[in-house]
mmCIF file of C-alpha atoms in Angstrom:
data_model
loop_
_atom_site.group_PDB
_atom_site.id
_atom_site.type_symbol
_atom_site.label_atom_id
_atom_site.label_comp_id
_atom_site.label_asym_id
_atom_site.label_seq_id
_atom_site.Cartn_x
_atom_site.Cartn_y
_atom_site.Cartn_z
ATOM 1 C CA UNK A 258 1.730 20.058 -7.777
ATOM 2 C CA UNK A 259 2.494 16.707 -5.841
ATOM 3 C CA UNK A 260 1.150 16.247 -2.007
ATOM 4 C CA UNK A 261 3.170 14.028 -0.133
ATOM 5 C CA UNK A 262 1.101 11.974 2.382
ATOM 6 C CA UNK A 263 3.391 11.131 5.181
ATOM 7 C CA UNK A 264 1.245 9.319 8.509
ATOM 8 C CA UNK A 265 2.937 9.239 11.528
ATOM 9 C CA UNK A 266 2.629 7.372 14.907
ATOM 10 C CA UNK A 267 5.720 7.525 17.292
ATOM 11 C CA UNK A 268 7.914 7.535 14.034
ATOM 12 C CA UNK A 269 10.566 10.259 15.840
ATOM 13 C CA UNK A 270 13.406 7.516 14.985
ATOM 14 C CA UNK A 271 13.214 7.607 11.713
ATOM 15 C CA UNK A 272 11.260 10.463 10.629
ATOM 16 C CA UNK A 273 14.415 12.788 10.220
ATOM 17 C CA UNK A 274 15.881 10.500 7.291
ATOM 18 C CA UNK A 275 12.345 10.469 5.756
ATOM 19 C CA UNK A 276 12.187 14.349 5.233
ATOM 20 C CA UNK A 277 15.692 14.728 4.274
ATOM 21 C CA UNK A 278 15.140 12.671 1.133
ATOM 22 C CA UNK A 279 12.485 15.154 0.366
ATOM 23 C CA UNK A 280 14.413 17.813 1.153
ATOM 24 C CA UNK A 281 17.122 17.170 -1.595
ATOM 25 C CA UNK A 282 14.651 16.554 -4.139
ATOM 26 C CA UNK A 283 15.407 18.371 -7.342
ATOM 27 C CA UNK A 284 11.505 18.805 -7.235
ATOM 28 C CA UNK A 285 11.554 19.883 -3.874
ATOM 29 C CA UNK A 286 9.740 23.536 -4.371
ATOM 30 C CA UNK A 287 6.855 21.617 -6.013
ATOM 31 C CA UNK A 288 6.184 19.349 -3.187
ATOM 32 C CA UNK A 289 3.567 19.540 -0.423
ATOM 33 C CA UNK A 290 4.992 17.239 2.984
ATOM 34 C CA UNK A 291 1.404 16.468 4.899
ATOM 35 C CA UNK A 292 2.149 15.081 8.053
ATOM 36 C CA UNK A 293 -0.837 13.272 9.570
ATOM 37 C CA UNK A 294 -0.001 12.912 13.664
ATOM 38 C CA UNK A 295 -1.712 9.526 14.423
ATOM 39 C CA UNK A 296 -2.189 10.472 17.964
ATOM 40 C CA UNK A 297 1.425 9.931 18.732
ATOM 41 C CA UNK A 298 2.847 9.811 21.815
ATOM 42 C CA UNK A 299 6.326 11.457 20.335
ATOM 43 C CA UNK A 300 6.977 15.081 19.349
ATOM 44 C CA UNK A 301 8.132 16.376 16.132
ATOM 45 C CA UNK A 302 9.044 20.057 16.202
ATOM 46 C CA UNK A 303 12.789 19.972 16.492
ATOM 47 C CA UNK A 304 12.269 17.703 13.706
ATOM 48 C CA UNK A 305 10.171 19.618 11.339
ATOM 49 C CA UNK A 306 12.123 22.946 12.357
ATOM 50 C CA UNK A 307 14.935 21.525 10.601
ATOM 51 C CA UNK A 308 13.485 21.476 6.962
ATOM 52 C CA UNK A 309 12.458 25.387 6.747
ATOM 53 C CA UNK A 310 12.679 24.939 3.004
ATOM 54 C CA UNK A 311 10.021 21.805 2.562
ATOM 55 C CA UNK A 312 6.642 23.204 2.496
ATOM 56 C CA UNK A 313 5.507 21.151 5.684
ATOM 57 C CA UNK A 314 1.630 20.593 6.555
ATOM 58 C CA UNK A 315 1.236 19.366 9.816
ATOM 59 C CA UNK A 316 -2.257 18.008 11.283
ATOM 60 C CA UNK A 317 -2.497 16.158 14.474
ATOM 61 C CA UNK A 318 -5.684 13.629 14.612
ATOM 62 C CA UNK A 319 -7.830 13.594 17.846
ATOM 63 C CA UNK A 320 -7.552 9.998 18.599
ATOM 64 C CA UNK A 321 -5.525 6.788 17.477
ATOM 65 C CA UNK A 322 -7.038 5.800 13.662
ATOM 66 C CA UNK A 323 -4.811 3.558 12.023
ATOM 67 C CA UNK A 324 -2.737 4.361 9.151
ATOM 68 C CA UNK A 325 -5.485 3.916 6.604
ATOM 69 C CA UNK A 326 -7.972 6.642 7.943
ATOM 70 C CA UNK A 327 -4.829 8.929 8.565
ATOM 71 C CA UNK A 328 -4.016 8.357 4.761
ATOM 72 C CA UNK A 329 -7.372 8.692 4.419
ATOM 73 C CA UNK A 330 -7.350 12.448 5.895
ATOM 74 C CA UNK A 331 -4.259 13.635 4.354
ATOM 75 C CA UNK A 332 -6.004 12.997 0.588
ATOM 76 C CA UNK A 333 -9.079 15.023 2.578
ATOM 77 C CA UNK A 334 -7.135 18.384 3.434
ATOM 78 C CA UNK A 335 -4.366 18.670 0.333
ATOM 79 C CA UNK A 336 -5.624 19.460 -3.417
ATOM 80 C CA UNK A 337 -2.146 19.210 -5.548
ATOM 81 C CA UNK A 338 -2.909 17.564 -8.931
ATOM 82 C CA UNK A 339 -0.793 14.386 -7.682
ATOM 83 C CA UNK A 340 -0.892 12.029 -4.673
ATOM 84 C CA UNK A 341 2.142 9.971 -2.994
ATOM 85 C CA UNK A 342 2.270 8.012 -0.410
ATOM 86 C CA UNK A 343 5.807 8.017 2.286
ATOM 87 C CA UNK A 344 6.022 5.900 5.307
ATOM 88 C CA UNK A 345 8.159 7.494 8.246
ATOM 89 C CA UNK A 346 10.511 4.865 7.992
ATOM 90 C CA UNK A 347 11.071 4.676 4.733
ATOM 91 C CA UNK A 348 13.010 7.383 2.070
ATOM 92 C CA UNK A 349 13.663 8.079 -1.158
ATOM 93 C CA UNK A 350 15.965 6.227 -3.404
ATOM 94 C CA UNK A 351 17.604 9.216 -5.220
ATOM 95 C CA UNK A 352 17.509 13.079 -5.478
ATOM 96 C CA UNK A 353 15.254 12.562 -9.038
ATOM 97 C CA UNK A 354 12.771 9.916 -7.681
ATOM 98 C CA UNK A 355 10.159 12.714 -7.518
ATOM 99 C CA UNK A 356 10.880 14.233 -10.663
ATOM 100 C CA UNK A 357 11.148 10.687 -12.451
ATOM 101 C CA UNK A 358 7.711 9.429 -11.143
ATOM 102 C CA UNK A 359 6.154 12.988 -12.230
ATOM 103 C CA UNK A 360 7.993 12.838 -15.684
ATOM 104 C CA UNK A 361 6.405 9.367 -15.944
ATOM 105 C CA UNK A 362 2.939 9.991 -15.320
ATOM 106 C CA UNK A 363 2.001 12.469 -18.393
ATOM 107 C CA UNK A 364 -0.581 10.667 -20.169
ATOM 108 C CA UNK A 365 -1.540 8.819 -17.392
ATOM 109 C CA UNK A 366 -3.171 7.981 -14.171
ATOM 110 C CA UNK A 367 -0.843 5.789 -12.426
ATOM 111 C CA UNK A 368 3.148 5.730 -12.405
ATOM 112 C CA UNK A 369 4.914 3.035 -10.525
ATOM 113 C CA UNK A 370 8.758 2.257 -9.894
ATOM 114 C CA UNK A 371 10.972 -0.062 -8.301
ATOM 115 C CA UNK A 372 10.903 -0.203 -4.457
ATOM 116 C CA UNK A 373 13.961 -1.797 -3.152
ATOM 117 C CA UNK A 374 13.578 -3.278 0.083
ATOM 118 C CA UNK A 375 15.989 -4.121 2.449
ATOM 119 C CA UNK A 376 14.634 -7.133 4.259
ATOM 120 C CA UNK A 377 14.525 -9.021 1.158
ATOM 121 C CA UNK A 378 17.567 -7.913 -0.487
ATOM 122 C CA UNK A 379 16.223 -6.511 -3.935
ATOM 123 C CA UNK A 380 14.110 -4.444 -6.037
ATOM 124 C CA UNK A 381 10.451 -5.209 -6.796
ATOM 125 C CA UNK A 382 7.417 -3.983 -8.664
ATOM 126 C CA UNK A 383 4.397 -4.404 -5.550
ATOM 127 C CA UNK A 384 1.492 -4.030 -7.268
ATOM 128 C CA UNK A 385 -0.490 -4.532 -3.854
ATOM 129 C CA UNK A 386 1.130 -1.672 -1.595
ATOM 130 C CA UNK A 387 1.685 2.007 -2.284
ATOM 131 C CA UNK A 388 5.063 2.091 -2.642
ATOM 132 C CA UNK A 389 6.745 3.932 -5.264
ATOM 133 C CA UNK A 390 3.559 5.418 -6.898
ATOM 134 C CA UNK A 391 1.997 8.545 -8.386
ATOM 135 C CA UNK A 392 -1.441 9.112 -7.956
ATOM 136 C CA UNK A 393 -3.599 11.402 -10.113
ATOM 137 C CA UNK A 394 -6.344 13.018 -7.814
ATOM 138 C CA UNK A 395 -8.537 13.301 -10.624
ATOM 139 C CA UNK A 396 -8.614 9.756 -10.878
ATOM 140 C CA UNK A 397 -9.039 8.891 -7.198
ATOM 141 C CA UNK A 398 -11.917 11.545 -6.543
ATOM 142 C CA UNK A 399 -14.076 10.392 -9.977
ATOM 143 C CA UNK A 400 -14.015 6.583 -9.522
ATOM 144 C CA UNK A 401 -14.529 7.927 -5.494
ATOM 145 C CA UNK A 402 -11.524 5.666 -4.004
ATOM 146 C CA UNK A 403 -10.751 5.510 -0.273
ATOM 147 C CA UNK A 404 -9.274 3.588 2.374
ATOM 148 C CA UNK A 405 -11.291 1.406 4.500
ATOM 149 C CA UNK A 406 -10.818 0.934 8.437
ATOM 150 C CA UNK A 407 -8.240 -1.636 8.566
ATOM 151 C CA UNK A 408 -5.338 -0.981 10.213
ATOM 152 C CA UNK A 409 -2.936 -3.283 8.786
ATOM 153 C CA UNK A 410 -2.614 -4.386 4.756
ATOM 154 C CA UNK A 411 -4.655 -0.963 4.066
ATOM 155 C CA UNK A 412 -2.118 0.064 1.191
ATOM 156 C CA UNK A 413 -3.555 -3.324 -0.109
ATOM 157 C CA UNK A 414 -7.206 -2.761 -0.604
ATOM 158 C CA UNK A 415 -6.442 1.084 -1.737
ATOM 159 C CA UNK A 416 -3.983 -0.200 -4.330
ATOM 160 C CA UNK A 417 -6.082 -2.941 -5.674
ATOM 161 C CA UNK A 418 -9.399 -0.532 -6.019
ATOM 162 C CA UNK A 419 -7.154 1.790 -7.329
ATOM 163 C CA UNK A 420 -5.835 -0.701 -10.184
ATOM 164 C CA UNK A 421 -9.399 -2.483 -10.944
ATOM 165 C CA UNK A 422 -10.794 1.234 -11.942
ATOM 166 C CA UNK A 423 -8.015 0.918 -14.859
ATOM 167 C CA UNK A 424 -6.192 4.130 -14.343
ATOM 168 C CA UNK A 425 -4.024 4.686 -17.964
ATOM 169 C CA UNK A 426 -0.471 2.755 -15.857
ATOM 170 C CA UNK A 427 2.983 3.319 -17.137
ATOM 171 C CA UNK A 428 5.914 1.091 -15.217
ATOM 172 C CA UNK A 429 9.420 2.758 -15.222
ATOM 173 C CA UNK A 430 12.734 0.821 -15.119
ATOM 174 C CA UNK A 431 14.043 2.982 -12.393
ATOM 175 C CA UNK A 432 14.655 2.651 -8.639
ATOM 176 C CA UNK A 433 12.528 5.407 -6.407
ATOM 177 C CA UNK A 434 12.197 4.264 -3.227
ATOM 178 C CA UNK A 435 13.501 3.093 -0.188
ATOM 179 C CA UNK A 436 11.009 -0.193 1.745
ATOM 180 C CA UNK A 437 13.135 0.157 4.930
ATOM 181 C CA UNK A 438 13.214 -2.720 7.492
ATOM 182 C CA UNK A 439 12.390 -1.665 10.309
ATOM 183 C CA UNK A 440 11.910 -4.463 12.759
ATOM 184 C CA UNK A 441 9.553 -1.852 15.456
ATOM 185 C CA UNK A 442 7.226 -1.255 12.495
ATOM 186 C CA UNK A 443 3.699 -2.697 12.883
ATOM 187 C CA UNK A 444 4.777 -5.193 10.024
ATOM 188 C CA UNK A 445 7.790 -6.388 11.739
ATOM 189 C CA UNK A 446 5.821 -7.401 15.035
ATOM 190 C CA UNK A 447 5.182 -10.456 16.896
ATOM 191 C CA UNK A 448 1.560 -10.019 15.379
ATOM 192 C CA UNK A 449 2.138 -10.731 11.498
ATOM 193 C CA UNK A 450 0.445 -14.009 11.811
ATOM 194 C CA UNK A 451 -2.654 -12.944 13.506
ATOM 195 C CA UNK A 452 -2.865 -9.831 11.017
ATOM 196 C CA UNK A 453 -2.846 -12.248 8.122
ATOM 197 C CA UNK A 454 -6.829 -12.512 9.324
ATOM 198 C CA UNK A 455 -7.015 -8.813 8.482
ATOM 199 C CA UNK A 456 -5.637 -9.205 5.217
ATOM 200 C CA UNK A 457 -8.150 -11.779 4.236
ATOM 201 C CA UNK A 458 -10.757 -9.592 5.505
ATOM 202 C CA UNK A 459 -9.519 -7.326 3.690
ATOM 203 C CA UNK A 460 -10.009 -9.267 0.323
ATOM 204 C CA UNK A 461 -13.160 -10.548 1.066
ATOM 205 C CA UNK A 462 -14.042 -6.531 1.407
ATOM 206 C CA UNK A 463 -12.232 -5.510 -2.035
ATOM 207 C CA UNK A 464 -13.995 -8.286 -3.622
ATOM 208 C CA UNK A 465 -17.370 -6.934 -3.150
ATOM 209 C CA UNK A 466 -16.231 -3.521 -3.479
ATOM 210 C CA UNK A 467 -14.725 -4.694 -6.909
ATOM 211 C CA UNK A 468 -18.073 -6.213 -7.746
ATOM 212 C CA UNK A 469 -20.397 -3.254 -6.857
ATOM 213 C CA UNK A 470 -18.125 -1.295 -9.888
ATOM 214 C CA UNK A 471 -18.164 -3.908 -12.354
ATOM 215 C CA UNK A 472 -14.610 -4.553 -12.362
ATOM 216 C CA UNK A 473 -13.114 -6.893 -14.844
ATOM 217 C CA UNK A 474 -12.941 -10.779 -13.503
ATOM 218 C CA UNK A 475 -9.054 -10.306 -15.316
ATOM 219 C CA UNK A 476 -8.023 -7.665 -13.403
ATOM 220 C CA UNK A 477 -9.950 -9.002 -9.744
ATOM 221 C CA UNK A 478 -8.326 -12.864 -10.428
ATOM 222 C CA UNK A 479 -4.747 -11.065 -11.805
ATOM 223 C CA UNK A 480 -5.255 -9.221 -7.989
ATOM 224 C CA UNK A 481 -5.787 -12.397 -6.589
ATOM 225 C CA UNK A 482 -3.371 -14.459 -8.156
ATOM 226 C CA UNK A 483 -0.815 -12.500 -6.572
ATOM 227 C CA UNK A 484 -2.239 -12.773 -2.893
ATOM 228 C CA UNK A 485 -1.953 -16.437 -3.330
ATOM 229 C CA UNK A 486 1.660 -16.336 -4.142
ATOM 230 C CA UNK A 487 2.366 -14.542 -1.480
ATOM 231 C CA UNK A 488 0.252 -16.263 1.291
ATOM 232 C CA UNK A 489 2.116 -19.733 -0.261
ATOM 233 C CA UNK A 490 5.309 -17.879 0.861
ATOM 234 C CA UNK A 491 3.517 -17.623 4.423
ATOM 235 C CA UNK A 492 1.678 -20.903 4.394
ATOM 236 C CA UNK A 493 5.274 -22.720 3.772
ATOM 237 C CA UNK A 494 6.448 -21.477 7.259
ATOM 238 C CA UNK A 495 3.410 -22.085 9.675
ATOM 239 C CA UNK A 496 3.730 -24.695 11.830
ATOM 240 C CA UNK A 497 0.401 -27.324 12.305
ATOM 241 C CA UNK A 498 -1.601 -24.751 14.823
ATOM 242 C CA UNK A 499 -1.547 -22.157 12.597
ATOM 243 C CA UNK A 500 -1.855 -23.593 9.206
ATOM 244 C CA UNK A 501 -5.732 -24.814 11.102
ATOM 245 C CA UNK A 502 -6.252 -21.038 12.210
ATOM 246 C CA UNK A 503 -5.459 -20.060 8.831
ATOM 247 C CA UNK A 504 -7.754 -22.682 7.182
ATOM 248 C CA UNK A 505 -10.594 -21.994 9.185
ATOM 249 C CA UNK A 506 -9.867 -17.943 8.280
ATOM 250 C CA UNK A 507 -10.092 -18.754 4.616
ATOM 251 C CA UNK A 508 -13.480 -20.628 5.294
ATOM 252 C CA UNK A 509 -14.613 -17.659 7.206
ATOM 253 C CA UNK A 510 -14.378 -15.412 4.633
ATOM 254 C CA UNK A 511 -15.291 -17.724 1.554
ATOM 255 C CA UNK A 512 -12.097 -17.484 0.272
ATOM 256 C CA UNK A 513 -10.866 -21.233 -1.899
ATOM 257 C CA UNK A 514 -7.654 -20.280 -1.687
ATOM 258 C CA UNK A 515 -6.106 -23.412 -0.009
ATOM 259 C CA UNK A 516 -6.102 -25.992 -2.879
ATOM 260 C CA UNK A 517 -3.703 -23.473 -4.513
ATOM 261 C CA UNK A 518 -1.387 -22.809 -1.839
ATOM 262 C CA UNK A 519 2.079 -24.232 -3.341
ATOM 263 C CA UNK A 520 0.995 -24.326 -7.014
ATOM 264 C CA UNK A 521 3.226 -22.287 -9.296
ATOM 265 C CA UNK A 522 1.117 -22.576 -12.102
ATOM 266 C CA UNK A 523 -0.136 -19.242 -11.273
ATOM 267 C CA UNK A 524 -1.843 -18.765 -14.868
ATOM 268 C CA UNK A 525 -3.773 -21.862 -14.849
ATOM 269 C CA UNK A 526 -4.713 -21.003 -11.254
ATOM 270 C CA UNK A 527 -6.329 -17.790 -12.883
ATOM 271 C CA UNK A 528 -8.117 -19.942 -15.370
ATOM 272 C CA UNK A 529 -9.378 -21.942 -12.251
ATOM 273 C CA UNK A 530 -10.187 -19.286 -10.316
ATOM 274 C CA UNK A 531 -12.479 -17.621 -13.351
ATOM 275 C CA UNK A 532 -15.217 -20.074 -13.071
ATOM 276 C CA UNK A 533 -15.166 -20.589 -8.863
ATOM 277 C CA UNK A 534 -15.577 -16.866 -8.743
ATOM 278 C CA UNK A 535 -18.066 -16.317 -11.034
ATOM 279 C CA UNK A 536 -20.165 -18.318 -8.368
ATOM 280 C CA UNK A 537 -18.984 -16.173 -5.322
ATOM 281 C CA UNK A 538 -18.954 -12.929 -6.145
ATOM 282 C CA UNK A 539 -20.052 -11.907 -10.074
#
């Protein structure tokens, strides 16, 4: 009924925590676990072993992917009616979350809930990772949505596709997961500044993608809207080296985003944006 895509790479740390939330899901009998193996260097048996009563799928890839292509292969091999997306270092918020997301979704294509995450302090809506979601396969397989090759911000461009193809959305007012911070994960590096070029890529990518579908300009500038907010956040804290790298990324990838970096006028910025992007990519 509901496939749980779970990739791992060298996620024996936290992995344990990860499947116990499953485990003591009041849905748990209707779950699939898929454990995609990134070509990790760590073994899980003992781990798995442990959870007799999940119904645990686990594939080991042939070579180092990324996260998005291991995603990727765990929609590939499972069938259940609905998707979710786990990290290995992240859990559950309650025993219900499951059953409150799949409650949620009848009638529609795309449930969300609160994430809470623990580096910031509080619970969010993130309309740009993968977080806290229901997927309807249906949906994904008919408007023929994938991940691309990046191997950071991927949740970003799958999300985003996702939302431009205007599944039927419902929002609940409840708390289902668990954003841990985890300061070994690949977002918690010494490397988040250079990956910000790979989120701009990234974009630039969607942006065309969004355009060969005919997506609504509202729903591509809403998208975008948000990215600026949150590269203002990151802007704010570069020092003068970087905020040149970053300026010559956004010129690389045609992207007029720095003339709105600090504005919190974000719907006039939409307005803005309309007419600038009708010139770029419609």
């Amino acid at each position: 009924m509901i496939d749980v895509i779970i990739p791992l790479y060298n996620a024996s740390s936290t992995l344990e925590q990860t499947l116990m939330s499953l485990d003591i899901q009041t849905m748990r009998d209707d779950i699939n676990v898929y454990l995609i193996d990134d070509y990790s260097s760590d073994k899980y048996d003992e781990i798995i072993e442990k959870f007799d009563k999940l119904k645990i799928n686990y594939y080991r890839l042939e070579k180092n992917v990324g996260p998005a292509q291991a995603r990727q292969k765990g929609i590939d091999i499972s069938s259940s009616e609905y998707i979710m997306f786990l990290d290995a270092d992240d859990y559950l918020y309650k025993i219900d979350s499951v059953q409150e997301l799949y409650d949620g979704i009848k009638g529609y294509e795309y449930v969300m809930g609160y994430s809470y995450d623990e580096k910031r302090g509080r619970y969010l809506y993130n309309e740009g990772d993968l977080h806290g979601k229901l997927y309807s396969r249906k949906f994904i397989k008919d408007k023929n949505i994938k991940f691309n090759n990046s191997r950071f911000h991927e949740d970003n461009y799958f999300n985003n596709l996702y939302v431009v193809c205007e599944p039927k959305t419902k929002k609940l007012e409840e708390g289902v997961y668990i954003y841990r911070y985890n300061k070994n994960s690949i977002t918690n590096d010494d490397k988040t500044f250079e990956r910000l070029e790979i989120l701009l890529k990234n974009i630039k990518e969607f942006l065309k993608e969004a355009k060969k579908r005919n997506a609504k300009k509202e729903l591509i500038l809403h998208l975008l809207v948000t990215k600026i907010r949150y590269l203002t956040c990151q802007y704010v804290m570069f020092n003068e080296e970087q905020r040149v790298q970053f300026e010559g990324w956004l010129e690389k990838y045609e992207l007029p985003f720095l003339e709105y970096m600090g504005r919190l006028d974000y719907n006039n910025i939409k307005e803005e944006l309309m007419e600038k992007y009708n010139k770029i990519i419609f």
